[in-house]
């Protein structure tokens, strides 16, 4: 999971994060230096979420035509 989230952070891909409490986040993320926290920006502000609170995730990778 960390490898994929680092890729999403570096390439500014959108992600869908589903947390243990079944809440969801869709948007761009930033990873912490120690790679144990994910920064999410939502309508109420910005917060850091520990990786162990994420139950599943998916990346939205844009397709570029050839």
Short mmCIF file of C-alpha atoms in Angstrom, two decimals:
data_model
loop_
_atom_site.label_atom_id
_atom_site.label_comp_id
_atom_site.label_asym_id
_atom_site.label_seq_id
_atom_site.Cartn_x
_atom_site.Cartn_y
_atom_site.Cartn_z
CA UNK A 1 0.00 0.00 0.00
CA UNK A 2 2.78 2.47 0.87
CA UNK A 3 4.38 2.08 -2.56
CA UNK A 4 1.09 2.90 -4.31
CA UNK A 5 0.35 5.86 -2.04
CA UNK A 6 3.86 7.25 -2.59
CA UNK A 7 3.25 7.00 -6.33
CA UNK A 8 -0.07 8.81 -5.97
CA UNK A 9 1.64 11.52 -3.94
CA UNK A 10 4.52 12.03 -6.38
CA UNK A 11 2.34 11.96 -9.52
CA UNK A 12 -0.60 13.81 -7.91
CA UNK A 13 -3.04 11.01 -8.75
CA UNK A 14 -6.47 11.02 -7.13
CA UNK A 15 -7.10 8.32 -4.55
CA UNK A 16 -10.08 6.76 -2.85
CA UNK A 17 -9.33 5.91 0.77
CA UNK A 18 -11.74 3.87 2.86
CA UNK A 19 -11.11 4.07 6.60
CA UNK A 20 -11.76 1.53 9.34
CA UNK A 21 -14.88 3.45 10.42
CA UNK A 22 -16.16 3.09 6.80
CA UNK A 23 -15.80 6.81 6.03
CA UNK A 24 -14.26 7.66 2.65
CA UNK A 25 -11.95 10.26 1.18
CA UNK A 26 -11.53 11.04 -2.52
CA UNK A 27 -8.80 13.44 -3.62
CA UNK A 28 -5.08 13.99 -3.61
CA UNK A 29 -2.81 13.07 -0.72
CA UNK A 30 0.61 13.81 0.72
CA UNK A 31 2.72 11.29 2.60
CA UNK A 32 4.64 12.11 5.77
CA UNK A 33 8.43 11.82 5.93
CA UNK A 34 8.23 8.65 8.05
CA UNK A 35 5.58 7.17 5.68
CA UNK A 36 3.23 6.35 8.55
CA UNK A 37 0.74 9.18 7.96
CA UNK A 38 -1.27 10.44 5.01
CA UNK A 39 -2.34 14.07 4.70
CA UNK A 40 -5.84 14.50 3.31
CA UNK A 41 -7.47 17.80 2.40
CA UNK A 42 -11.24 17.93 2.63
CA UNK A 43 -14.01 20.51 2.89
CA UNK A 44 -13.46 20.98 6.62
CA UNK A 45 -9.69 21.39 6.47
CA UNK A 46 -6.52 19.33 6.35
CA UNK A 47 -5.71 16.42 8.62
CA UNK A 48 -3.10 13.72 9.00
CA UNK A 49 -4.44 10.17 9.11
CA UNK A 50 -2.37 7.17 10.28
CA UNK A 51 -1.91 4.46 7.65
CA UNK A 52 -3.27 1.83 10.03
CA UNK A 53 -6.70 3.54 9.87
CA UNK A 54 -6.97 2.90 6.11
CA UNK A 55 -8.82 -0.34 5.37
CA UNK A 56 -8.65 -0.12 1.55
CA UNK A 57 -7.64 2.23 -1.23
CA UNK A 58 -7.62 2.68 -4.99
CA UNK A 59 -5.75 5.01 -7.34
CA UNK A 60 -7.16 6.89 -10.28
CA UNK A 61 -4.40 6.94 -12.89
CA UNK A 62 -5.06 9.10 -15.95
CA UNK A 63 -4.66 7.42 -19.33
CA UNK A 64 -2.77 9.38 -21.97
CA UNK A 65 -3.55 8.59 -25.60
CA UNK A 66 -0.71 7.26 -27.73
#
